Amino acid sequence: TPDAWCMQSMSAHDSLLSVTWLDDINFSPGKHLLNTYYNPLKNSFTTPKIIAANDSMIETPSVALLPSKRSLITWSQSTLNESSIDTNLMSMDSVMQTHNIWFSICDTNQIYGRWKLLNNTTAESEPNVHWGPSNKGIITWERGDPVNGGNDIYFTEVTENGINYPVHIGNLAVRC
């Protein structure tokens, strides 16, 4: 069961539960993003799958259990390795600007893929996935607006079409 980080996300559909969490205790070096399924009919979790790994920063996981029983997982991940961060030359802001938004599709048996959704966001972008009862969902994220100040909230629509997941990138939802 998830026992490492309190930063987790859960989603349920019918009698199935998908749990995604970060673990930097049971893996060394670095941080791992893991996913497992709980089936109450069997009263057990599946063996956790490693969705992503990085020796520095993976942040803000989010999961949605789709009607097909597959999970759509989002997270932000640094492009830097811990060893390449020079605190004498880099500010915290410049380190935080190295995050990309990623998403993955998996089920109880396999990971179908990992895709980079967006480059050069910030860890505060906090990507989230939201899914209803149909074959469509959205991924939302926040981005700082250096020109106008404040933050902008973006979304992208994802459609589950068999084994394909067409994604339409970058619609501005709200300017804060």
mmCIF file with all atom_site columns, C-alpha atoms in Angstrom:
data_model
loop_
_atom_site.group_PDB
_atom_site.id
_atom_site.type_symbol
_atom_site.label_atom_id
_atom_site.label_alt_id
_atom_site.label_comp_id
_atom_site.label_asym_id
_atom_site.label_entity_id
_atom_site.label_seq_id
_atom_site.pdbx_PDB_ins_code
_atom_site.Cartn_x
_atom_site.Cartn_y
_atom_site.Cartn_z
_atom_site.occupancy
_atom_site.B_iso_or_equiv
_atom_site.pdbx_formal_charge
_atom_site.auth_seq_id
_atom_site.auth_comp_id
_atom_site.auth_asym_id
_atom_site.auth_atom_id
_atom_site.pdbx_PDB_model_num
ATOM 1   C CA . THR A 1 1   ? 0.000   0.000  0.000   1.00 0.00 ? 1   THR A CA 1
ATOM 2   C CA . PRO A 1 2   ? 1.141   3.600  -0.499  1.00 0.00 ? 2   PRO A CA 1
ATOM 3   C CA . ASP A 1 3   ? 3.324   4.454  2.486   1.00 0.00 ? 3   ASP A CA 1
ATOM 4   C CA . ALA A 1 4   ? 5.890   7.009  1.411   1.00 0.00 ? 4   ALA A CA 1
ATOM 5   C CA . TRP A 1 5   ? 4.574   10.480 0.587   1.00 0.00 ? 5   TRP A CA 1
ATOM 6   C CA . CYS A 1 6   ? 1.359   12.098 1.605   1.00 0.00 ? 6   CYS A CA 1
ATOM 7   C CA . MET A 1 7   ? 1.241   13.641 -1.901  1.00 0.00 ? 7   MET A CA 1
ATOM 8   C CA . GLN A 1 8   ? -1.178  11.214 -3.479  1.00 0.00 ? 8   GLN A CA 1
ATOM 9   C CA . SER A 1 9   ? -4.215  11.149 -5.700  1.00 0.00 ? 9   SER A CA 1
ATOM 10  C CA . MET A 1 10  ? -7.070  8.639  -5.853  1.00 0.00 ? 10  MET A CA 1
ATOM 11  C CA . SER A 1 11  ? -9.901  8.010  -8.257  1.00 0.00 ? 11  SER A CA 1
ATOM 12  C CA . ALA A 1 12  ? -12.713 5.437  -8.193  1.00 0.00 ? 12  ALA A CA 1
ATOM 13  C CA . HIS A 1 13  ? -15.008 4.022  -10.846 1.00 0.00 ? 13  HIS A CA 1
ATOM 14  C CA . ASP A 1 14  ? -17.562 1.330  -10.068 1.00 0.00 ? 14  ASP A CA 1
ATOM 15  C CA . SER A 1 15  ? -15.763 -0.993 -7.620  1.00 0.00 ? 15  SER A CA 1
ATOM 16  C CA . LEU A 1 16  ? -12.197 -0.166 -8.749  1.00 0.00 ? 16  LEU A CA 1
ATOM 17  C CA . LEU A 1 17  ? -9.856  2.363  -7.097  1.00 0.00 ? 17  LEU A CA 1
ATOM 18  C CA . SER A 1 18  ? -6.695  3.795  -8.706  1.00 0.00 ? 18  SER A CA 1
ATOM 19  C CA . VAL A 1 19  ? -4.075  5.293  -6.364  1.00 0.00 ? 19  VAL A CA 1
ATOM 20  C CA . THR A 1 20  ? -1.056  7.320  -7.495  1.00 0.00 ? 20  THR A CA 1
ATOM 21  C CA . TRP A 1 21  ? 1.646   8.603  -5.121  1.00 0.00 ? 21  TRP A CA 1
ATOM 22  C CA . LEU A 1 22  ? 5.237   9.799  -4.850  1.00 0.00 ? 22  LEU A CA 1
ATOM 23  C CA . ASP A 1 23  ? 7.873   7.650  -3.154  1.00 0.00 ? 23  ASP A CA 1
ATOM 24  C CA . ASP A 1 24  ? 11.396  8.752  -2.291  1.00 0.00 ? 24  ASP A CA 1
ATOM 25  C CA . ILE A 1 25  ? 11.806  6.384  0.670   1.00 0.00 ? 25  ILE A CA 1
ATOM 26  C CA . ASN A 1 26  ? 11.664  2.945  -0.920  1.00 0.00 ? 26  ASN A CA 1
ATOM 27  C CA . PHE A 1 27  ? 13.693  3.896  -4.013  1.00 0.00 ? 27  PHE A CA 1
ATOM 28  C CA . SER A 1 28  ? 17.159  5.344  -4.037  1.00 0.00 ? 28  SER A CA 1
ATOM 29  C CA . PRO A 1 29  ? 18.255  7.658  -5.429  1.00 0.00 ? 29  PRO A CA 1
ATOM 30  C CA . GLY A 1 30  ? 15.441  9.946  -6.382  1.00 0.00 ? 30  GLY A CA 1
ATOM 31  C CA . LYS A 1 31  ? 11.708  10.099 -6.425  1.00 0.00 ? 31  LYS A CA 1
ATOM 32  C CA . HIS A 1 32  ? 9.321   7.712  -8.138  1.00 0.00 ? 32  HIS A CA 1
ATOM 33  C CA . LEU A 1 33  ? 5.726   8.187  -9.233  1.00 0.00 ? 33  LEU A CA 1
ATOM 34  C CA . LEU A 1 34  ? 3.783   4.971  -8.642  1.00 0.00 ? 34  LEU A CA 1
ATOM 35  C CA . ASN A 1 35  ? 0.296   3.677  -9.398  1.00 0.00 ? 35  ASN A CA 1
ATOM 36  C CA . THR A 1 36  ? -1.686  0.745  -8.037  1.00 0.00 ? 36  THR A CA 1
ATOM 37  C CA . TYR A 1 37  ? -5.260  -0.451 -8.189  1.00 0.00 ? 37  TYR A CA 1
ATOM 38  C CA . TYR A 1 38  ? -7.367  -1.636 -5.287  1.00 0.00 ? 38  TYR A CA 1
ATOM 39  C CA . ASN A 1 39  ? -10.106 -4.140 -5.955  1.00 0.00 ? 39  ASN A CA 1
ATOM 40  C CA . PRO A 1 40  ? -12.495 -4.491 -2.993  1.00 0.00 ? 40  PRO A CA 1
ATOM 41  C CA . LEU A 1 41  ? -13.883 -7.751 -4.398  1.00 0.00 ? 41  LEU A CA 1
ATOM 42  C CA . LYS A 1 42  ? -10.421 -9.287 -3.944  1.00 0.00 ? 42  LYS A CA 1
ATOM 43  C CA . ASN A 1 43  ? -9.529  -7.019 -0.994  1.00 0.00 ? 43  ASN A CA 1
ATOM 44  C CA . SER A 1 44  ? -6.072  -6.381 -2.432  1.00 0.00 ? 44  SER A CA 1
ATOM 45  C CA . PHE A 1 45  ? -3.843  -3.937 -4.286  1.00 0.00 ? 45  PHE A CA 1
ATOM 46  C CA . THR A 1 46  ? -2.060  -4.742 -7.519  1.00 0.00 ? 46  THR A CA 1
ATOM 47  C CA . THR A 1 47  ? 1.740   -4.606 -7.611  1.00 0.00 ? 47  THR A CA 1
ATOM 48  C CA . PRO A 1 48  ? 2.652   -0.901 -7.952  1.00 0.00 ? 48  PRO A CA 1
ATOM 49  C CA . LYS A 1 49  ? 3.869   0.240  -11.363 1.00 0.00 ? 49  LYS A CA 1
ATOM 50  C CA . ILE A 1 50  ? 6.585   2.890  -11.717 1.00 0.00 ? 50  ILE A CA 1
ATOM 51  C CA . ILE A 1 51  ? 5.068   5.586  -13.904 1.00 0.00 ? 51  ILE A CA 1
ATOM 52  C CA . ALA A 1 52  ? 8.038   7.987  -13.756 1.00 0.00 ? 52  ALA A CA 1
ATOM 53  C CA . ALA A 1 53  ? 11.375  8.370  -11.954 1.00 0.00 ? 53  ALA A CA 1
ATOM 54  C CA . ASN A 1 54  ? 13.708  11.307 -11.426 1.00 0.00 ? 54  ASN A CA 1
ATOM 55  C CA . ASP A 1 55  ? 16.546  12.011 -9.009  1.00 0.00 ? 55  ASP A CA 1
ATOM 56  C CA . SER A 1 56  ? 15.303  15.509 -8.293  1.00 0.00 ? 56  SER A CA 1
ATOM 57  C CA . MET A 1 57  ? 11.715  16.735 -8.707  1.00 0.00 ? 57  MET A CA 1
ATOM 58  C CA . ILE A 1 58  ? 8.454   15.038 -9.584  1.00 0.00 ? 58  ILE A CA 1
ATOM 59  C CA . GLU A 1 59  ? 5.520   17.021 -8.226  1.00 0.00 ? 59  GLU A CA 1
ATOM 60  C CA . THR A 1 60  ? 1.730   17.246 -8.030  1.00 0.00 ? 60  THR A CA 1
ATOM 61  C CA . PRO A 1 61  ? 0.439   13.870 -9.241  1.00 0.00 ? 61  PRO A CA 1
ATOM 62  C CA . SER A 1 62  ? -3.210  13.583 -10.230 1.00 0.00 ? 62  SER A CA 1
ATOM 63  C CA . VAL A 1 63  ? -5.158  10.519 -11.405 1.00 0.00 ? 63  VAL A CA 1
ATOM 64  C CA . ALA A 1 64  ? -8.540  9.869  -13.004 1.00 0.00 ? 64  ALA A CA 1
ATOM 65  C CA . LEU A 1 65  ? -9.978  6.399  -13.455 1.00 0.00 ? 65  LEU A CA 1
ATOM 66  C CA . LEU A 1 66  ? -11.594 6.291  -16.883 1.00 0.00 ? 66  LEU A CA 1
ATOM 67  C CA . PRO A 1 67  ? -14.765 4.358  -17.777 1.00 0.00 ? 67  PRO A CA 1
ATOM 68  C CA . SER A 1 68  ? -12.494 1.836  -19.591 1.00 0.00 ? 68  SER A CA 1
ATOM 69  C CA . LYS A 1 69  ? -10.820 1.143  -16.198 1.00 0.00 ? 69  LYS A CA 1
ATOM 70  C CA . ARG A 1 70  ? -7.571  2.708  -17.437 1.00 0.00 ? 70  ARG A CA 1
ATOM 71  C CA . SER A 1 71  ? -5.957  5.493  -15.401 1.00 0.00 ? 71  SER A CA 1
ATOM 72  C CA . LEU A 1 72  ? -4.923  8.855  -16.794 1.00 0.00 ? 72  LEU A CA 1
ATOM 73  C CA . ILE A 1 73  ? -2.134  10.242 -14.590 1.00 0.00 ? 73  ILE A CA 1
ATOM 74  C CA . THR A 1 74  ? -0.654  13.755 -14.753 1.00 0.00 ? 74  THR A CA 1
ATOM 75  C CA . TRP A 1 75  ? 2.355   15.279 -12.994 1.00 0.00 ? 75  TRP A CA 1
ATOM 76  C CA . SER A 1 76  ? 5.053   17.932 -13.351 1.00 0.00 ? 76  SER A CA 1
ATOM 77  C CA . GLN A 1 77  ? 8.668   16.818 -13.576 1.00 0.00 ? 77  GLN A CA 1
ATOM 78  C CA . SER A 1 78  ? 11.942  18.696 -13.615 1.00 0.00 ? 78  SER A CA 1
ATOM 79  C CA . THR A 1 79  ? 14.248  18.376 -16.600 1.00 0.00 ? 79  THR A CA 1
ATOM 80  C CA . LEU A 1 80  ? 17.216  18.758 -14.245 1.00 0.00 ? 80  LEU A CA 1
ATOM 81  C CA . ASN A 1 81  ? 18.967  16.024 -12.337 1.00 0.00 ? 81  ASN A CA 1
ATOM 82  C CA . GLU A 1 82  ? 19.868  16.841 -8.752  1.00 0.00 ? 82  GLU A CA 1
ATOM 83  C CA . SER A 1 83  ? 23.582  16.765 -9.616  1.00 0.00 ? 83  SER A CA 1
ATOM 84  C CA . SER A 1 84  ? 23.112  19.464 -12.287 1.00 0.00 ? 84  SER A CA 1
ATOM 85  C CA . ILE A 1 85  ? 21.538  22.015 -9.918  1.00 0.00 ? 85  ILE A CA 1
ATOM 86  C CA . ASP A 1 86  ? 24.217  24.504 -8.919  1.00 0.00 ? 86  ASP A CA 1
ATOM 87  C CA . THR A 1 87  ? 22.799  26.651 -6.125  1.00 0.00 ? 87  THR A CA 1
ATOM 88  C CA . ASN A 1 88  ? 25.627  29.153 -6.601  1.00 0.00 ? 88  ASN A CA 1
ATOM 89  C CA . LEU A 1 89  ? 24.621  29.827 -10.207 1.00 0.00 ? 89  LEU A CA 1
ATOM 90  C CA . MET A 1 90  ? 20.900  29.081 -10.273 1.00 0.00 ? 90  MET A CA 1
ATOM 91  C CA . SER A 1 91  ? 18.085  30.801 -8.435  1.00 0.00 ? 91  SER A CA 1
ATOM 92  C CA . MET A 1 92  ? 15.148  28.868 -7.063  1.00 0.00 ? 92  MET A CA 1
ATOM 93  C CA . ASP A 1 93  ? 12.976  30.520 -9.739  1.00 0.00 ? 93  ASP A CA 1
ATOM 94  C CA . SER A 1 94  ? 15.237  29.292 -12.541 1.00 0.00 ? 94  SER A CA 1
ATOM 95  C CA . VAL A 1 95  ? 15.205  25.763 -11.122 1.00 0.00 ? 95  VAL A CA 1
ATOM 96  C CA . MET A 1 96  ? 11.409  25.827 -10.846 1.00 0.00 ? 96  MET A CA 1
ATOM 97  C CA . GLN A 1 97  ? 11.120  26.947 -14.503 1.00 0.00 ? 97  GLN A CA 1
ATOM 98  C CA . THR A 1 98  ? 12.563  23.610 -15.627 1.00 0.00 ? 98  THR A CA 1
ATOM 99  C CA . HIS A 1 99  ? 9.379   21.597 -15.111 1.00 0.00 ? 99  HIS A CA 1
ATOM 100 C CA . ASN A 1 100 ? 7.387   19.925 -17.858 1.00 0.00 ? 100 ASN A CA 1
ATOM 101 C CA . ILE A 1 101 ? 3.848   18.600 -17.577 1.00 0.00 ? 101 ILE A CA 1
ATOM 102 C CA . TRP A 1 102 ? 3.520   14.897 -18.328 1.00 0.00 ? 102 TRP A CA 1
ATOM 103 C CA . PHE A 1 103 ? 0.697   12.398 -18.571 1.00 0.00 ? 103 PHE A CA 1
ATOM 104 C CA . SER A 1 104 ? 0.481   8.633  -18.758 1.00 0.00 ? 104 SER A CA 1
ATOM 105 C CA . ILE A 1 105 ? -2.165  6.022  -19.462 1.00 0.00 ? 105 ILE A CA 1
ATOM 106 C CA . CYS A 1 106 ? -2.045  2.684  -17.619 1.00 0.00 ? 106 CYS A CA 1
ATOM 107 C CA . ASP A 1 107 ? -4.255  -0.107 -16.372 1.00 0.00 ? 107 ASP A CA 1
ATOM 108 C CA . THR A 1 108 ? -3.822  -2.961 -13.921 1.00 0.00 ? 108 THR A CA 1
ATOM 109 C CA . ASN A 1 109 ? -1.508  -4.806 -16.338 1.00 0.00 ? 109 ASN A CA 1
ATOM 110 C CA . GLN A 1 110 ? 0.547   -2.279 -18.279 1.00 0.00 ? 110 GLN A CA 1
ATOM 111 C CA . ILE A 1 111 ? 1.622   1.284  -18.973 1.00 0.00 ? 111 ILE A CA 1
ATOM 112 C CA . TYR A 1 112 ? 0.455   2.338  -22.436 1.00 0.00 ? 112 TYR A CA 1
ATOM 113 C CA . GLY A 1 113 ? 2.782   5.308  -22.641 1.00 0.00 ? 113 GLY A CA 1
ATOM 114 C CA . ARG A 1 114 ? 4.152   8.503  -21.142 1.00 0.00 ? 114 ARG A CA 1
ATOM 115 C CA . TRP A 1 115 ? 3.845   11.766 -23.014 1.00 0.00 ? 115 TRP A CA 1
ATOM 116 C CA . LYS A 1 116 ? 5.111   15.278 -22.391 1.00 0.00 ? 116 LYS A CA 1
ATOM 117 C CA . LEU A 1 117 ? 2.125   17.602 -22.538 1.00 0.00 ? 117 LEU A CA 1
ATOM 118 C CA . LEU A 1 118 ? 3.871   20.920 -22.063 1.00 0.00 ? 118 LEU A CA 1
ATOM 119 C CA . ASN A 1 119 ? 7.422   22.303 -21.728 1.00 0.00 ? 119 ASN A CA 1
ATOM 120 C CA . ASN A 1 120 ? 8.844   24.888 -19.352 1.00 0.00 ? 120 ASN A CA 1
ATOM 121 C CA . THR A 1 121 ? 6.093   25.337 -16.834 1.00 0.00 ? 121 THR A CA 1
ATOM 122 C CA . THR A 1 122 ? 6.645   25.626 -13.111 1.00 0.00 ? 122 THR A CA 1
ATOM 123 C CA . ALA A 1 123 ? 6.210   23.185 -10.273 1.00 0.00 ? 123 ALA A CA 1
ATOM 124 C CA . GLU A 1 124 ? 3.353   25.371 -9.119  1.00 0.00 ? 124 GLU A CA 1
ATOM 125 C CA . SER A 1 125 ? 1.515   24.581 -12.361 1.00 0.00 ? 125 SER A CA 1
ATOM 126 C CA . GLU A 1 126 ? -0.172  21.715 -10.493 1.00 0.00 ? 126 GLU A CA 1
ATOM 127 C CA . PRO A 1 127 ? -1.613  19.732 -13.388 1.00 0.00 ? 127 PRO A CA 1
ATOM 128 C CA . ASN A 1 128 ? -4.887  17.999 -12.546 1.00 0.00 ? 128 ASN A CA 1
ATOM 129 C CA . VAL A 1 129 ? -6.981  15.552 -14.509 1.00 0.00 ? 129 VAL A CA 1
ATOM 130 C CA . HIS A 1 130 ? -10.775 15.546 -14.340 1.00 0.00 ? 130 HIS A CA 1
ATOM 131 C CA . TRP A 1 131 ? -12.977 12.896 -15.981 1.00 0.00 ? 131 TRP A CA 1
ATOM 132 C CA . GLY A 1 132 ? -16.723 12.424 -16.157 1.00 0.00 ? 132 GLY A CA 1
ATOM 133 C CA . PRO A 1 133 ? -18.783 9.352  -17.107 1.00 0.00 ? 133 PRO A CA 1
ATOM 134 C CA . SER A 1 134 ? -18.208 9.749  -20.859 1.00 0.00 ? 134 SER A CA 1
ATOM 135 C CA . ASN A 1 135 ? -15.115 9.342  -23.045 1.00 0.00 ? 135 ASN A CA 1
ATOM 136 C CA . LYS A 1 136 ? -13.912 12.938 -22.498 1.00 0.00 ? 136 LYS A CA 1
ATOM 137 C CA . GLY A 1 137 ? -11.891 14.564 -19.756 1.00 0.00 ? 137 GLY A CA 1
ATOM 138 C CA . ILE A 1 138 ? -9.706  17.607 -19.210 1.00 0.00 ? 138 ILE A CA 1
ATOM 139 C CA . ILE A 1 139 ? -6.245  18.288 -17.868 1.00 0.00 ? 139 ILE A CA 1
ATOM 140 C CA . THR A 1 140 ? -5.918  21.664 -16.160 1.00 0.00 ? 140 THR A CA 1
ATOM 141 C CA . TRP A 1 141 ? -2.820  23.585 -15.087 1.00 0.00 ? 141 TRP A CA 1
ATOM 142 C CA . GLU A 1 142 ? -1.804  27.002 -13.881 1.00 0.00 ? 142 GLU A CA 1
ATOM 143 C CA . ARG A 1 143 ? 0.898   29.205 -15.391 1.00 0.00 ? 143 ARG A CA 1
ATOM 144 C CA . GLY A 1 144 ? 2.363   32.455 -14.139 1.00 0.00 ? 144 GLY A CA 1
ATOM 145 C CA . ASP A 1 145 ? 1.874   35.388 -16.487 1.00 0.00 ? 145 ASP A CA 1
ATOM 146 C CA . PRO A 1 146 ? 5.150   37.402 -16.482 1.00 0.00 ? 146 PRO A CA 1
ATOM 147 C CA . VAL A 1 147 ? 3.690   40.153 -18.698 1.00 0.00 ? 147 VAL A CA 1
ATOM 148 C CA . ASN A 1 148 ? 0.401   40.883 -16.954 1.00 0.00 ? 148 ASN A CA 1
ATOM 149 C CA . GLY A 1 149 ? 1.199   39.388 -13.550 1.00 0.00 ? 149 GLY A CA 1
ATOM 150 C CA . GLY A 1 150 ? -1.017  36.884 -11.811 1.00 0.00 ? 150 GLY A CA 1
ATOM 151 C CA . ASN A 1 151 ? -1.699  33.416 -13.124 1.00 0.00 ? 151 ASN A CA 1
ATOM 152 C CA . ASP A 1 152 ? -3.534  31.952 -16.080 1.00 0.00 ? 152 ASP A CA 1
ATOM 153 C CA . ILE A 1 153 ? -5.431  28.675 -15.864 1.00 0.00 ? 153 ILE A CA 1
ATOM 154 C CA . TYR A 1 154 ? -5.289  26.455 -18.925 1.00 0.00 ? 154 TYR A CA 1
ATOM 155 C CA . PHE A 1 155 ? -6.997  23.239 -19.914 1.00 0.00 ? 155 PHE A CA 1
ATOM 156 C CA . THR A 1 156 ? -6.697  20.663 -22.617 1.00 0.00 ? 156 THR A CA 1
ATOM 157 C CA . GLU A 1 157 ? -9.345  18.192 -23.665 1.00 0.00 ? 157 GLU A CA 1
ATOM 158 C CA . VAL A 1 158 ? -8.548  14.479 -23.782 1.00 0.00 ? 158 VAL A CA 1
ATOM 159 C CA . THR A 1 159 ? -10.758 11.974 -25.582 1.00 0.00 ? 159 THR A CA 1
ATOM 160 C CA . GLU A 1 160 ? -10.596 8.243  -24.970 1.00 0.00 ? 160 GLU A CA 1
ATOM 161 C CA . ASN A 1 161 ? -11.207 6.601  -28.327 1.00 0.00 ? 161 ASN A CA 1
ATOM 162 C CA . GLY A 1 162 ? -10.445 2.890  -28.032 1.00 0.00 ? 162 GLY A CA 1
ATOM 163 C CA . ILE A 1 163 ? -6.708  2.781  -27.404 1.00 0.00 ? 163 ILE A CA 1
ATOM 164 C CA . ASN A 1 164 ? -6.136  6.294  -28.779 1.00 0.00 ? 164 ASN A CA 1
ATOM 165 C CA . TYR A 1 165 ? -6.129  9.454  -26.684 1.00 0.00 ? 165 TYR A CA 1
ATOM 166 C CA . PRO A 1 166 ? -6.257  12.542 -28.923 1.00 0.00 ? 166 PRO A CA 1
ATOM 167 C CA . VAL A 1 167 ? -5.180  15.617 -26.952 1.00 0.00 ? 167 VAL A CA 1
ATOM 168 C CA . HIS A 1 168 ? -5.944  19.226 -27.916 1.00 0.00 ? 168 HIS A CA 1
ATOM 169 C CA . ILE A 1 169 ? -3.340  21.463 -26.268 1.00 0.00 ? 169 ILE A CA 1
ATOM 170 C CA . GLY A 1 170 ? -3.550  24.774 -24.530 1.00 0.00 ? 170 GLY A CA 1
ATOM 171 C CA . ASN A 1 171 ? -6.895  26.488 -24.153 1.00 0.00 ? 171 ASN A CA 1
ATOM 172 C CA . LEU A 1 172 ? -6.867  29.491 -21.836 1.00 0.00 ? 172 LEU A CA 1
ATOM 173 C CA . ALA A 1 173 ? -9.711  29.016 -19.349 1.00 0.00 ? 173 ALA A CA 1
ATOM 174 C CA . VAL A 1 174 ? -9.313  31.872 -16.851 1.00 0.00 ? 174 VAL A CA 1
ATOM 175 C CA . ARG A 1 175 ? -6.942  34.801 -16.442 1.00 0.00 ? 175 ARG A CA 1
ATOM 176 C CA . CYS A 1 176 ? -6.471  35.649 -12.755 1.00 0.00 ? 176 CYS A CA 1
#
